XYZ file of C-alpha atoms in Angstrom:
497
model
C 9.868 -22.986 -16.434
C 10.928 -19.862 -14.023
C 13.851 -17.217 -13.795
C 15.681 -16.398 -11.099
C 15.688 -13.420 -10.473
C 19.302 -11.322 -10.798
C 19.016 -8.751 -8.834
C 18.198 -5.596 -11.270
C 17.946 -4.361 -14.634
C 20.462 -2.018 -16.824
C 19.838 2.190 -15.881
C 17.826 4.194 -19.194
C 17.448 6.949 -18.324
C 15.766 7.065 -22.206
C 12.486 5.933 -19.849
C 12.634 9.136 -17.382
C 12.982 10.995 -19.625
C 9.541 9.893 -22.000
C 7.890 9.335 -17.719
C 8.609 12.982 -17.231
C 7.490 14.603 -20.562
C 5.036 12.240 -20.412
C 3.967 12.891 -16.806
C 5.446 16.211 -15.714
C 2.746 18.304 -16.808
C 0.908 16.424 -14.604
C 3.802 17.139 -11.251
C 3.544 20.902 -11.921
C -0.387 21.136 -11.423
C -0.317 19.129 -8.190
C 2.428 21.420 -7.067
C 1.006 23.769 -8.248
C -1.839 24.027 -5.710
C 0.377 22.895 -3.396
C 2.800 26.229 -3.251
C 0.083 27.893 -4.916
C 2.710 29.428 -7.044
C 4.335 28.974 -10.653
C 7.964 29.134 -9.602
C 7.347 27.136 -6.182
C 6.018 24.235 -8.125
C 8.216 24.522 -10.910
C 11.586 24.370 -7.795
C 9.344 21.252 -6.107
C 9.104 18.891 -9.352
C 13.304 19.526 -10.257
C 13.947 18.591 -6.202
C 11.763 16.450 -5.922
C 12.174 13.788 -9.494
C 16.381 14.190 -8.950
C 15.687 11.128 -6.875
C 13.430 9.340 -8.866
C 16.825 10.235 -11.638
C 19.191 8.362 -9.265
C 17.463 5.429 -8.825
C 15.677 5.183 -11.866
C 16.945 1.348 -12.673
C 15.489 0.231 -9.389
C 12.160 1.935 -10.512
C 9.451 1.729 -12.548
C 7.634 4.346 -14.164
C 4.543 3.530 -11.885
C 6.337 3.662 -8.391
C 8.037 6.562 -9.719
C 4.897 8.649 -9.708
C 3.780 7.597 -6.447
C 7.610 8.501 -5.018
C 7.554 11.393 -6.737
C 3.792 13.335 -5.443
C 4.154 11.391 -2.265
C 7.401 13.524 -1.553
C 5.401 16.217 -3.012
C 3.085 16.402 -0.216
C 5.799 15.673 2.386
C 8.185 18.569 1.427
C 5.308 21.429 1.639
C 3.808 19.512 5.366
C 7.693 19.395 6.759
C 8.359 22.901 5.071
C 4.867 24.867 5.900
C 5.902 27.508 2.973
C 3.799 30.446 3.891
C 2.587 30.780 -0.322
C 2.448 34.866 -0.973
C -0.940 36.142 -1.607
C -2.499 34.953 -5.519
C -4.379 38.577 -6.619
C -6.943 36.037 -8.026
C -9.694 35.178 -5.848
C -9.521 31.401 -6.583
C -5.891 31.319 -5.765
C -6.200 33.537 -2.781
C -8.208 31.245 -0.446
C -6.465 28.165 -2.073
C -3.210 30.114 -0.085
C -5.221 30.359 3.157
C -5.826 26.902 3.562
C -4.112 25.970 6.046
C -1.363 23.864 4.714
C -2.244 19.999 5.463
C -6.080 21.433 3.633
C -4.663 22.227 1.087
C -2.841 19.267 0.695
C -5.358 17.442 1.156
C -8.086 18.843 -1.403
C -4.713 18.624 -4.177
C -4.168 14.732 -3.459
C -8.108 14.301 -3.850
C -8.971 16.591 -6.787
C -6.508 15.775 -9.163
C -5.026 11.387 -7.714
C -8.865 11.115 -7.099
C -7.256 8.927 -3.795
C -8.686 6.778 -1.350
C -9.329 8.238 2.005
C -6.856 5.334 3.563
C -4.379 6.279 0.308
C -4.437 10.027 0.917
C -3.947 9.668 4.037
C -0.245 7.223 3.307
C 0.306 9.722 1.614
C 0.718 12.222 4.352
C 1.078 10.303 6.736
C -2.409 10.175 9.191
C -5.205 8.413 9.723
C -7.885 7.774 6.281
C -10.219 9.544 8.962
C -8.381 12.825 9.695
C -7.568 13.105 5.481
C -11.690 13.100 5.005
C -11.503 15.629 7.699
C -9.397 17.846 5.667
C -10.565 17.739 2.695
C -13.870 18.468 4.408
C -12.684 20.963 6.375
C -11.322 23.250 2.983
C -13.563 22.014 0.504
C -16.080 24.453 3.121
C -13.886 27.558 3.513
C -13.201 27.914 -0.905
C -15.526 27.516 -4.062
C -14.727 24.156 -5.286
C -16.005 23.871 -8.142
C -13.977 26.873 -8.566
C -11.247 25.603 -7.607
C -10.608 22.625 -9.513
C -11.020 24.128 -12.936
C -8.625 26.357 -11.563
C -6.434 24.289 -10.812
C -7.678 21.853 -13.719
C -5.628 24.080 -15.920
C -3.048 22.804 -18.363
C 0.515 23.433 -17.210
C 2.852 23.391 -21.079
C 6.094 21.688 -20.616
C 8.926 23.382 -20.361
C 11.856 20.740 -21.505
C 14.720 23.390 -19.104
C 13.334 20.958 -15.873
C 14.212 18.400 -17.500
C 18.384 19.533 -17.578
C 18.254 20.779 -14.115
C 16.713 17.752 -13.008
C 20.010 15.932 -14.652
C 21.951 18.399 -12.890
C 20.380 17.607 -10.050
C 21.103 13.065 -9.883
C 24.482 14.199 -10.625
C 25.292 16.113 -7.540
C 22.360 13.789 -6.457
C 24.808 11.090 -7.749
C 28.334 11.835 -6.621
C 27.972 12.774 -2.880
C 25.869 9.360 -3.318
C 28.963 7.866 -4.626
C 31.988 9.073 -1.773
C 29.227 7.526 1.264
C 29.301 3.868 -0.568
C 32.804 4.570 -1.190
C 32.918 5.460 3.782
C 29.962 2.275 3.900
C 31.859 0.117 2.337
C 34.788 0.282 4.807
C 32.806 0.501 7.102
C 30.642 -2.393 6.445
C 34.276 -4.794 6.217
C 35.770 -3.272 9.285
C 31.778 -4.615 10.258
C 32.322 -7.746 8.714
C 35.147 -8.630 10.610
C 33.896 -8.035 13.810
C 30.941 -10.143 13.216
C 33.210 -13.256 11.982
C 34.373 -13.157 15.522
C 31.120 -13.536 17.659
C 29.383 -17.199 17.260
C 26.485 -15.708 16.715
C 27.372 -14.554 13.134
C 25.220 -11.795 13.424
C 22.167 -12.428 11.667
C 19.309 -12.295 14.166
C 18.373 -9.360 15.620
C 16.248 -9.085 18.833
C 13.404 -6.227 18.868
C 13.757 -4.642 14.906
C 15.006 -1.620 14.623
C 13.554 -1.103 11.361
C 9.879 0.404 10.566
C 8.001 -2.009 9.082
C 6.541 -1.704 5.669
C 4.504 -4.473 4.981
C 3.804 -7.258 6.670
C 1.528 -11.362 6.682
C 1.207 -13.768 8.801
C 1.502 -17.208 8.236
C 0.768 -19.092 11.674
C 0.146 -17.680 15.762
C 4.549 -18.015 15.588
C 5.725 -16.543 13.082
C 4.506 -13.115 11.780
C 6.669 -12.348 8.481
C 7.870 -8.075 7.532
C 9.343 -5.650 5.255
C 11.741 -3.312 5.406
C 14.174 -0.800 3.593
C 17.860 -1.386 3.194
C 19.992 0.627 6.066
C 23.494 -0.373 3.612
C 21.550 -1.019 -0.127
C 19.299 2.148 -1.082
C 15.601 1.253 -2.978
C 16.604 -1.992 -1.687
C 13.809 -4.853 0.683
C 14.239 -7.440 3.646
C 12.606 -9.574 3.902
C 12.744 -11.231 8.444
C 10.585 -13.431 10.230
C 10.272 -13.202 13.797
C 8.637 -15.278 16.763
C 6.141 -12.654 17.930
C 8.540 -12.882 20.708
C 10.471 -9.958 19.014
C 13.519 -11.866 17.737
C 13.553 -12.014 14.061
C 16.041 -13.142 11.656
C 16.820 -11.406 8.006
C 15.668 -13.538 5.047
C 16.485 -12.080 2.140
C 16.988 -8.856 -0.185
C 15.556 -8.045 -2.339
C 16.817 -5.807 -5.482
C 14.061 -4.143 -5.593
C 11.718 -1.066 -3.220
C 9.927 -2.063 -0.526
C 7.881 1.180 -1.753
C 3.976 0.116 -3.097
C 4.924 -3.839 -1.750
C 2.704 -6.625 -0.871
C 3.134 -10.038 0.339
C 1.024 -13.075 1.318
C 2.752 -16.174 2.782
C 1.092 -19.202 3.003
C -0.037 -20.696 6.574
C 3.222 -23.870 6.269
C 5.550 -20.744 6.205
C 7.181 -22.562 3.474
C 5.273 -20.880 0.063
C 4.341 -17.695 -0.918
C 5.011 -14.532 -2.756
C 5.835 -10.374 -3.537
C 5.091 -8.714 -6.085
C 6.555 -5.003 -6.401
C 4.324 -2.161 -7.798
C 1.544 -4.352 -8.128
C 3.439 -6.192 -12.004
C 6.112 -7.557 -10.464
C 6.133 -11.521 -9.130
C 7.624 -13.976 -6.766
C 7.581 -17.069 -5.767
C 8.806 -18.645 -2.827
C 8.997 -21.972 -1.712
C 11.996 -22.956 1.205
C 10.506 -20.129 3.718
C 11.631 -17.196 2.182
C 15.431 -18.084 1.518
C 15.035 -17.888 -2.349
C 12.748 -15.959 -4.440
C 11.903 -16.947 -8.219
C 9.301 -15.334 -11.726
C 6.978 -17.559 -11.654
C 5.138 -18.414 -15.843
C 2.871 -15.359 -15.562
C 3.646 -12.513 -17.575
C 2.147 -9.672 -15.020
C 4.314 -6.998 -17.389
C 2.206 -3.585 -16.586
C -0.557 -5.205 -14.867
C -2.443 -4.158 -11.379
C -1.527 -8.256 -10.296
C -2.981 -8.751 -6.589
C -3.245 -12.029 -5.325
C -4.460 -14.902 -2.704
C -4.341 -17.859 -1.146
C -6.980 -20.033 -1.008
C -6.015 -23.843 0.537
C -3.584 -25.590 -1.141
C -4.330 -23.204 -4.341
C -3.359 -19.775 -5.412
C -4.758 -17.460 -7.132
C -3.795 -14.229 -9.761
C -5.783 -10.863 -10.791
C -4.051 -9.548 -12.981
C -6.021 -6.503 -15.345
C -4.716 -4.573 -17.824
C -7.352 -1.183 -18.290
C -5.480 0.003 -21.117
C -6.566 -4.163 -23.015
C -9.293 -4.410 -20.995
C -7.245 -7.609 -19.775
C -9.431 -9.208 -17.426
C -7.941 -12.432 -15.724
C -7.730 -14.770 -13.295
C -4.881 -17.700 -13.004
C -4.235 -20.962 -10.277
C -1.619 -21.985 -9.059
C -1.007 -25.435 -6.746
C 1.408 -24.430 -3.464
C 4.060 -25.662 -4.204
C 4.883 -24.907 -8.408
C 4.503 -21.419 -10.660
C 2.539 -23.346 -12.603
C 0.014 -21.372 -13.369
C -3.412 -22.041 -15.210
C -6.513 -19.447 -16.373
C -9.531 -19.402 -15.220
C -12.659 -19.324 -17.054
C -14.906 -16.938 -16.555
C -13.517 -15.835 -13.925
C -13.196 -12.150 -14.185
C -15.016 -8.867 -13.427
C -13.976 -5.387 -14.379
C -12.786 -3.403 -11.175
C -13.396 -7.004 -9.488
C -11.232 -8.241 -6.253
C -10.682 -11.439 -4.817
C -12.144 -12.316 -0.884
C -10.676 -15.216 -0.042
C -12.864 -17.674 1.928
C -12.719 -20.846 3.110
C -10.853 -23.136 0.354
C -12.328 -21.302 -2.617
C -11.934 -17.608 -3.654
C -14.909 -15.667 -4.587
C -14.726 -12.915 -6.772
C -16.117 -9.217 -5.747
C -17.382 -7.705 -8.640
C -17.941 -3.463 -7.849
C -17.384 -2.069 -11.537
C -21.446 -1.441 -11.253
C -22.140 2.099 -9.750
C -25.146 0.684 -7.864
C -24.643 -2.321 -6.952
C -21.392 -4.471 -6.784
C -21.410 -8.841 -6.941
C -20.134 -11.783 -5.122
C -19.411 -14.605 -7.705
C -18.029 -18.228 -7.508
C -15.109 -19.183 -9.329
C -16.879 -22.465 -9.013
C -20.380 -21.231 -9.869
C -19.544 -17.889 -12.245
C -24.171 -17.659 -13.334
C -24.438 -17.650 -9.257
C -25.022 -14.124 -8.844
C -25.032 -12.669 -5.282
C -25.478 -8.292 -3.711
C -23.609 -6.947 -1.342
C -26.250 -4.533 0.363
C -23.042 -1.768 0.789
C -22.484 -1.422 -2.642
C -19.424 0.416 -1.673
C -16.991 -2.016 0.462
C -14.665 -4.510 0.661
C -15.731 -8.123 1.577
C -13.518 -10.106 4.410
C -13.486 -12.752 5.386
C -12.913 -14.856 8.983
C -12.486 -18.744 9.162
C -16.492 -19.230 8.553
C -17.597 -15.496 8.157
C -17.361 -13.463 5.524
C -18.051 -9.473 6.802
C -18.500 -5.860 5.270
C -19.715 -2.021 7.062
C -22.435 0.175 5.568
C -22.101 4.038 6.323
C -24.990 5.219 7.896
C -25.684 8.362 10.008
C -25.761 6.169 13.523
C -21.942 5.244 12.439
C -20.798 2.280 10.436
C -23.122 -0.983 10.488
C -20.565 -4.081 10.467
C -22.760 -6.958 8.766
C -21.870 -10.477 8.831
C -23.224 -14.072 6.564
C -21.939 -16.960 7.290
C -24.309 -19.144 3.993
C -20.995 -17.381 1.323
C -23.560 -13.950 0.661
C -26.795 -15.325 -0.060
C -28.210 -13.256 3.005
C -26.311 -10.487 5.245
C -27.188 -9.905 8.456
C -26.489 -7.212 11.471
C -24.064 -7.806 13.332
C -23.028 -4.169 14.772
C -23.173 -0.217 14.319
C -20.401 1.384 15.312
C -20.729 4.988 16.173
C -16.931 7.350 15.059
C -15.332 4.736 13.712
C -13.543 4.135 10.907
C -15.100 2.246 7.115
C -12.237 -0.999 7.256
C -12.771 -4.090 9.211
C -10.320 -6.965 10.302
C -11.379 -9.680 11.672
C -10.549 -12.014 14.682
C -13.104 -14.632 14.138
C -16.835 -15.607 13.167
C -17.621 -13.270 16.133
C -15.262 -10.869 16.662
C -13.745 -8.022 14.106
C -11.269 -5.193 15.052
C -11.901 -1.528 13.669
C -10.491 1.808 13.883
C -12.435 4.829 15.520
C -12.469 8.402 16.318
C -11.710 7.422 20.277
C -8.565 4.197 18.850
C -8.708 1.244 17.640
C -11.831 -1.178 18.880
C -13.020 -4.708 19.578
C -17.077 -6.002 18.380
C -17.812 -8.959 19.645
C -21.190 -10.348 20.332
C -20.006 -8.872 23.946
C -20.518 -5.428 22.529
C -18.028 -2.813 21.490
C -14.982 -2.644 23.591
C -12.217 -0.380 23.457
C -8.702 -2.179 23.197
C -5.073 -1.551 25.184
C -2.716 -1.018 22.599
C -0.278 2.446 23.229
C -0.406 3.519 19.786
C 2.292 6.692 19.069
C 0.555 9.894 19.297
C -0.843 10.167 15.836
C -0.637 7.167 15.050
C -3.439 4.459 13.104
C -3.833 1.591 12.327
C -2.310 -0.262 8.898
C -2.993 -3.274 8.701
C -3.920 -6.794 10.819
C -3.411 -10.352 10.306
C -4.712 -13.361 13.024
C -3.844 -16.690 11.394
C -5.677 -17.873 15.114
C -8.697 -17.146 16.829
C -6.133 -16.105 20.672
C -3.328 -14.889 18.081
C -3.379 -12.185 15.571
C -0.603 -9.244 14.737
C -1.340 -4.894 13.816
C 0.924 -2.920 11.490
C 0.323 0.175 12.547
C 0.449 3.540 9.281
C 4.280 4.360 11.375
C 5.683 1.080 10.880
C 5.145 -0.027 14.298
C 4.396 -4.378 14.963
C 2.077 -5.156 17.696
C 1.505 -8.804 19.647
C -2.559 -10.131 20.656
C -2.498 -13.005 22.079
C -6.173 -13.123 24.034
C -8.276 -12.511 20.268
C -7.460 -8.737 20.627
C -8.009 -6.852 23.054
C -4.509 -6.047 24.703
C -1.257 -5.702 22.382
C 2.593 -5.322 22.555
C 4.628 -4.467 20.876
C 7.295 -6.440 18.524
C 9.173 -3.476 17.032
């Protein structure tokens, strides 16, 4: 019925060549916009592609392109090179931008990323990413710049050979480093065997948290990179007070990982690069691959009551399907007439609602049990999120973000609050309170109004996601990888990793 994950696949450099030939022109275009120089762009792409080839057995084309894109942008931001002034006035204006403005504009023109995705690549908030694009647009001729930077690049096969050469050097260095690390690790194991604790628990998780999920007020799960295994992901279970236990190591990269644990703390799902799904039924100690064909599909998983739902999309095949599975099993059954193009799942109480935002004019909300009953969402550009008994969404208006809520599954929406200088994302805490990001820091929006929350974020850090398993206790993960816990409904926070 299912197959156990075997921890890796054979290296296939042929697929890397196919990936490179297919995506190299696009990557060179992006690098050219970042550097304003063809030669610098080629060198930059060679440098950033080499590590991908070196770890190709741990990647897929989907994650590889994201990894290279991120590496290109981060390399330019880290070095802050000053481009030579091109003779072409369009490129000269582009070169005259600040490096962050040029990088944000490049992501906007070439990748069409949402503000939060661009902020993740730029290592800043969604608001800062959007403002960087806005500053760039006020300086340049946007239409002329778009035409210039999107001019096709001719593929140069010599780039591929140079990438292979750089990867071979990296592989030799890593082999030497692995030997040293293995010897050190063996020595550490000998020392650990003498310790009564066994060394499986840590106090204070000294790892950047890439993904988190809270299954109960005193159980939080974190996914981090593995320092001993490049390309691996460690799953940790914490008690909320700073004590952590390493539960499992995936032979898959934490980049693009997602995690969803049920309130029972036993059942859960992890998926990587969107299309690789694994399930656990024993609190993360073992993981299995269910009999659900997720290959080359965009995947979304949601939990409602004792049922899991999987939303699969293959745009190239016009394939849209929703499947359901009872928790504790790996048998999935298709839900007829449930999926819509461009839809997402909204878990609400004991069922899942389908949010269809493929229409450019309006968004619609339907129940899987009653797909013919279609409700209009007032804010078409935003997602819908849920607390225990409320649906929430936001509308961007001149006076700020208008927060709306509905207690009747979206039949009627009422204004809850208007928050000035705020980002559109909302994170429900209860039926009467949500957490939001603002230019002045995180704020708690409740029946009592808008309050600043006491959370000591690092400089330039901001909220990445929030999970409140109860109305009082919740967790925040930041883009810098820190984890915070609140025990008073989101007013005050303490760092737990």
